[in-house]
Amino acid sequence: MSARQTLGRALPRRRQRTGHTLPLIVSLTSHPPRFPTLLHTLHSLLQQRLRPDALELCVAEHEGSALPRAVLALRNDGLILRIADDLKSYKKYVPARAAWPDALIVTADDDAYYRPTWLAELVAAWTPHARTVLCHRAHRLVLDATGAPLPYAHWVRQIPDIGPDPLIFPTGVGGVLYPPGLHHADVLKPERFTALCPTSDDIWFYWMGMLAGASFRKIGPSRDSVFWSRSQRRGLWRHNVAGGNDGAVAAMLSAYGLPAALAARTAAAI
């Protein structure tokens, strides 16, 4: 798997970065059902008070020609259009990480509004050398007596500011900051994630982080996500809430076993 082609120019580098010493990349993906509202999300990301070193939109090659002209015009404002293999929702992270192995990568969704301080808040909470993934929105896993997660319906939803804690489960819509080197070596392997978690990228990235010894922190107060009108008519979240996440967790347990951090939490509770 390669990062493939990029079209456009990177955002200009700051002479002095605020709060980060690594390249800062904001990455998202989209597909034709979301193209009508994509422009609004991109505008909110381009208007962040903390400007990233690159804002990347990754789309599949056969879908790029359907992008609205107004979206393509944003390349003049610094948007980078990346053409990649059709990895579905995984396009928001996998190609960017392959292209920027040593960067801070912040993922966003294509159907939401991001307030002007969204990115600065994530970066301000990042500490160099800490093995912590940061997010704005998260749930908390609930474990059974063996340490395995209970079904998704039993998890505690939209927890307040807390962590770092291995039981914190980042949800992608709020935005997630991934420092480099905090995932298992399999994280970028399409043959693995398409087989085990075909629609549950949040489960895949969480499990890959757990296996690499990462912890997770939810920052700031809980806020409701702001979605564009009609953008939620189609979405993987419906499938995942209805059982897709539970299937992905079962597949990860079968393929990789129970991460040590979860087993340790269970042992400590006995």
Coordinates of C-alpha atoms in Angstrom, one line a residue:
M1 CA 0.0 0.0 0.0
S2 CA 1.4 3.4 -0.9
A3 CA 0.2 6.9 -0.1
R4 CA -0.2 7.5 -3.9
Q5 CA -0.6 10.9 -5.5
T6 CA -1.1 14.3 -3.9
L7 CA -2.5 17.3 -5.8
G8 CA -2.1 20.8 -4.4
R9 CA 0.5 22.5 -2.2
A10 CA 1.2 22.1 1.5
L11 CA 0.3 24.8 3.9
P12 CA 3.2 27.1 4.6
R13 CA 5.4 26.1 7.5
R14 CA 5.4 28.4 10.6
R15 CA 8.7 29.7 11.6
Q16 CA 7.6 29.0 15.2
R17 CA 5.1 26.3 16.1
T18 CA 2.9 26.7 19.0
G19 CA 2.9 23.7 21.3
H20 CA 4.3 21.2 18.9
T21 CA 7.7 20.2 17.6
L22 CA 6.6 17.7 14.9
P23 CA 4.9 18.3 11.6
L24 CA 1.1 18.7 12.2
I25 CA -1.2 17.1 9.7
V26 CA -5.0 17.3 9.6
S27 CA -6.4 14.5 7.5
L28 CA -9.9 13.4 6.4
T29 CA -11.6 11.4 3.7
S30 CA -14.9 11.7 2.0
H31 CA -17.1 10.0 -0.7
P32 CA -19.8 11.2 -3.1
P33 CA -22.8 11.0 -0.7
R34 CA -21.0 13.5 1.5
F35 CA -19.7 15.8 -1.2
P36 CA -22.6 18.2 -1.0
T37 CA -21.7 19.3 2.5
L38 CA -17.9 18.6 2.4
L39 CA -17.1 22.2 1.5
H40 CA -18.5 23.4 4.9
T41 CA -16.3 21.0 6.9
L42 CA -13.2 22.0 4.9
H43 CA -13.9 25.7 5.5
S44 CA -14.1 25.1 9.2
L45 CA -10.7 23.2 9.1
L46 CA -9.0 25.9 7.0
Q47 CA -10.2 28.6 9.5
Q48 CA -8.5 27.0 12.5
R49 CA -6.7 29.4 14.8
L50 CA -3.8 27.0 14.8
R51 CA -2.9 26.4 11.2
P52 CA -1.6 22.8 10.5
D53 CA 1.4 22.2 8.3
A54 CA -0.9 20.3 5.9
L55 CA -4.6 19.7 5.5
E56 CA -5.2 16.6 3.4
L57 CA -8.4 15.3 1.8
C58 CA -8.0 11.7 0.7
V59 CA -10.4 10.3 -1.9
A60 CA -10.5 7.2 -4.0
E61 CA -9.3 7.5 -7.6
H62 CA -12.6 6.7 -9.1
E63 CA -14.4 9.2 -6.9
G64 CA -12.1 12.2 -7.3
S65 CA -13.7 13.4 -10.5
A66 CA -17.0 13.9 -8.7
L67 CA -15.6 16.4 -6.2
P68 CA -17.4 19.8 -6.4
R69 CA -15.5 22.6 -8.1
A70 CA -15.6 24.7 -5.0
V71 CA -13.8 21.9 -3.1
L72 CA -11.1 21.6 -5.8
A73 CA -10.7 25.4 -5.7
L74 CA -9.6 25.1 -2.0
R75 CA -6.3 23.8 -3.3
N76 CA -5.4 27.4 -3.9
D77 CA -5.9 28.0 -0.1
G78 CA -3.6 25.1 0.9
L79 CA -5.8 22.0 0.7
I80 CA -3.9 18.9 -0.4
L81 CA -6.0 16.4 -2.4
R82 CA -4.5 12.9 -2.0
I83 CA -5.6 10.1 -4.4
A84 CA -5.3 6.7 -2.8
D85 CA -6.6 3.2 -3.0
D86 CA -10.2 2.8 -1.9
L87 CA -9.7 2.0 1.7
K88 CA -13.2 3.4 2.7
S89 CA -13.1 5.2 6.1
Y90 CA -9.5 4.1 6.6
K91 CA -8.4 6.7 4.0
K92 CA -8.7 9.4 6.7
Y93 CA -5.5 8.0 8.5
V94 CA -3.7 5.2 6.7
P95 CA -2.4 7.1 3.6
A96 CA -1.5 10.1 5.7
R97 CA 0.5 8.0 8.1
A98 CA 2.3 6.3 5.3
A99 CA 3.2 9.6 3.8
W100 CA 4.1 11.3 7.2
P101 CA 5.5 8.6 9.5
D102 CA 7.0 11.1 12.0
A103 CA 4.1 13.6 12.1
L104 CA 1.3 14.4 14.5
I105 CA -1.8 13.3 12.6
V106 CA -5.2 14.6 13.6
T107 CA -8.1 12.9 11.9
A108 CA -11.5 14.6 11.2
D109 CA -14.8 13.5 9.8
D110 CA -16.3 15.0 6.6
D111 CA -19.8 15.7 7.9
A112 CA -19.2 17.9 11.0
Y113 CA -18.3 21.5 11.9
Y114 CA -15.0 22.1 13.8
R115 CA -14.9 25.2 15.9
P116 CA -11.9 27.5 15.4
T117 CA -10.1 26.3 18.6
W118 CA -10.6 22.6 17.9
L119 CA -7.1 21.9 16.6
A120 CA -5.3 24.2 19.1
E121 CA -7.0 22.4 22.0
L122 CA -5.8 19.0 20.9
V123 CA -2.2 20.2 20.3
A124 CA -2.1 22.1 23.6
A125 CA -2.9 18.8 25.4
W126 CA -0.1 16.9 23.6
T127 CA 3.0 16.1 25.6
P128 CA 6.2 15.0 23.7
H129 CA 7.3 11.5 24.5
A130 CA 4.0 10.6 26.2
R131 CA 2.4 7.5 24.7
T132 CA -1.1 9.0 24.7
V133 CA -3.7 9.4 21.9
L134 CA -5.8 12.5 22.4
C135 CA -9.4 13.1 21.5
H136 CA -12.3 15.5 21.9
R137 CA -15.1 12.8 22.2
A138 CA -14.9 9.4 23.7
H139 CA -16.7 6.5 25.3
R140 CA -15.5 4.3 28.1
L141 CA -15.2 0.5 27.7
V142 CA -16.9 -1.7 30.3
L143 CA -15.2 -5.1 30.8
D144 CA -16.5 -8.4 31.8
A145 CA -14.9 -10.7 34.4
T146 CA -12.4 -12.0 31.9
G147 CA -11.3 -8.5 30.8
A148 CA -13.0 -8.6 27.5
P149 CA -15.2 -5.6 26.5
L150 CA -18.9 -6.0 27.1
P151 CA -21.2 -5.3 24.1
Y152 CA -20.9 -1.8 22.7
A153 CA -24.4 -0.9 24.0
H154 CA -23.1 -1.2 27.6
W155 CA -20.2 1.2 27.2
V156 CA -20.4 4.6 28.9
R157 CA -21.1 7.2 26.2
Q158 CA -19.5 10.6 25.8
I159 CA -17.5 10.7 29.0
P160 CA -16.2 14.0 30.5
D161 CA -12.5 15.1 30.6
I162 CA -10.6 12.2 31.9
G163 CA -7.4 10.1 31.4
P164 CA -5.0 9.0 30.3
D165 CA -6.7 5.6 30.6
P166 CA -6.6 2.5 28.4
L167 CA -10.4 2.1 28.7
I168 CA -11.1 5.4 26.9
F169 CA -12.3 4.8 23.4
P170 CA -11.9 7.7 21.0
T171 CA -14.7 8.4 18.6
G172 CA -13.5 9.7 15.3
V173 CA -16.1 12.4 14.7
G174 CA -14.7 14.6 17.5
G175 CA -11.2 14.5 16.1
V176 CA -8.3 12.3 17.3
L177 CA -4.6 13.3 17.6
Y178 CA -2.3 10.4 16.9
P179 CA 1.4 10.9 17.7
P180 CA 3.8 8.8 15.7
G181 CA 4.9 5.3 16.8
L182 CA 1.8 4.5 18.9
H183 CA 0.3 1.7 16.8
H184 CA 1.0 -1.9 16.3
A185 CA 3.0 -2.7 13.1
D186 CA -0.1 -4.1 11.4
V187 CA -2.0 -0.8 11.5
L188 CA -1.4 0.2 7.9
K189 CA -2.0 -3.3 6.4
P190 CA -5.2 -3.3 4.4
E191 CA -5.4 -7.1 4.3
R192 CA -5.8 -7.1 8.0
F193 CA -8.2 -4.2 8.7
T194 CA -10.4 -4.9 5.8
A195 CA -10.8 -8.5 7.0
L196 CA -11.2 -7.9 10.7
C197 CA -12.8 -4.4 11.0
P198 CA -14.1 -3.5 7.5
T199 CA -16.5 -0.8 8.8
S200 CA -15.1 -0.1 12.3
D201 CA -12.0 1.9 11.8
D202 CA -12.3 3.4 15.4
I203 CA -12.1 -0.2 16.8
W204 CA -9.1 -1.0 14.6
F205 CA -7.1 2.1 15.6
Y206 CA -8.0 1.7 19.2
W207 CA -6.9 -1.9 19.3
M208 CA -3.7 -1.2 17.4
G209 CA -2.9 1.5 19.9
M210 CA -3.6 -0.8 22.9
L211 CA -1.3 -3.5 21.5
A212 CA 1.5 -1.0 21.2
G213 CA 1.1 0.2 24.8
A214 CA -0.7 3.5 24.1
S215 CA -3.1 5.1 26.5
F216 CA -5.9 7.4 25.7
R217 CA -7.1 10.8 27.0
K218 CA -10.3 12.7 26.3
I219 CA -9.8 16.4 26.7
G220 CA -12.1 19.3 27.5
P221 CA -15.8 19.4 28.4
S222 CA -18.2 17.2 26.6
R223 CA -19.8 18.9 23.6
D224 CA -22.4 17.7 21.1
S225 CA -21.1 17.3 17.6
V226 CA -22.5 19.7 15.0
F227 CA -23.5 17.9 11.8
W228 CA -24.5 19.5 8.5
S229 CA -28.2 19.1 7.5
R230 CA -28.9 15.7 5.8
S231 CA -25.3 14.5 6.1
Q232 CA -26.3 11.7 8.6
R233 CA -28.8 10.0 6.3
R234 CA -26.1 7.5 5.3
G235 CA -23.2 6.6 7.5
L236 CA -21.2 3.7 8.9
W237 CA -22.1 4.8 12.5
R238 CA -25.6 3.2 12.0
H239 CA -24.1 -0.1 11.1
N240 CA -21.5 0.0 13.8
V241 CA -24.0 0.9 16.6
A242 CA -26.3 -1.9 15.4
G243 CA -23.6 -4.6 15.9
G244 CA -20.7 -3.8 13.6
N245 CA -18.5 -2.7 16.5
D246 CA -19.3 -5.8 18.5
G247 CA -18.3 -7.9 15.5
A248 CA -15.1 -6.0 15.1
V249 CA -14.2 -6.4 18.8
A250 CA -14.8 -10.2 18.5
A251 CA -12.6 -10.4 15.4
M252 CA -9.8 -8.4 17.1
L253 CA -10.0 -10.7 20.2
S254 CA -9.7 -13.7 18.0
A255 CA -6.8 -12.4 15.9
Y256 CA -4.8 -10.5 18.5
G257 CA -6.1 -11.6 21.9
L258 CA -6.8 -9.4 24.9
P259 CA -4.4 -6.4 25.1
A260 CA -2.2 -6.4 28.2
A261 CA -3.6 -3.2 29.5
L262 CA -7.2 -4.6 29.6
A263 CA -6.0 -7.8 31.2
A264 CA -4.1 -5.8 33.8
R265 CA -7.2 -3.7 34.7
T266 CA -9.2 -6.9 35.2
A267 CA -6.5 -8.5 37.4
A268 CA -6.3 -5.4 39.5
A269 CA -10.0 -5.4 40.1
I270 CA -10.0 -9.1 41.4

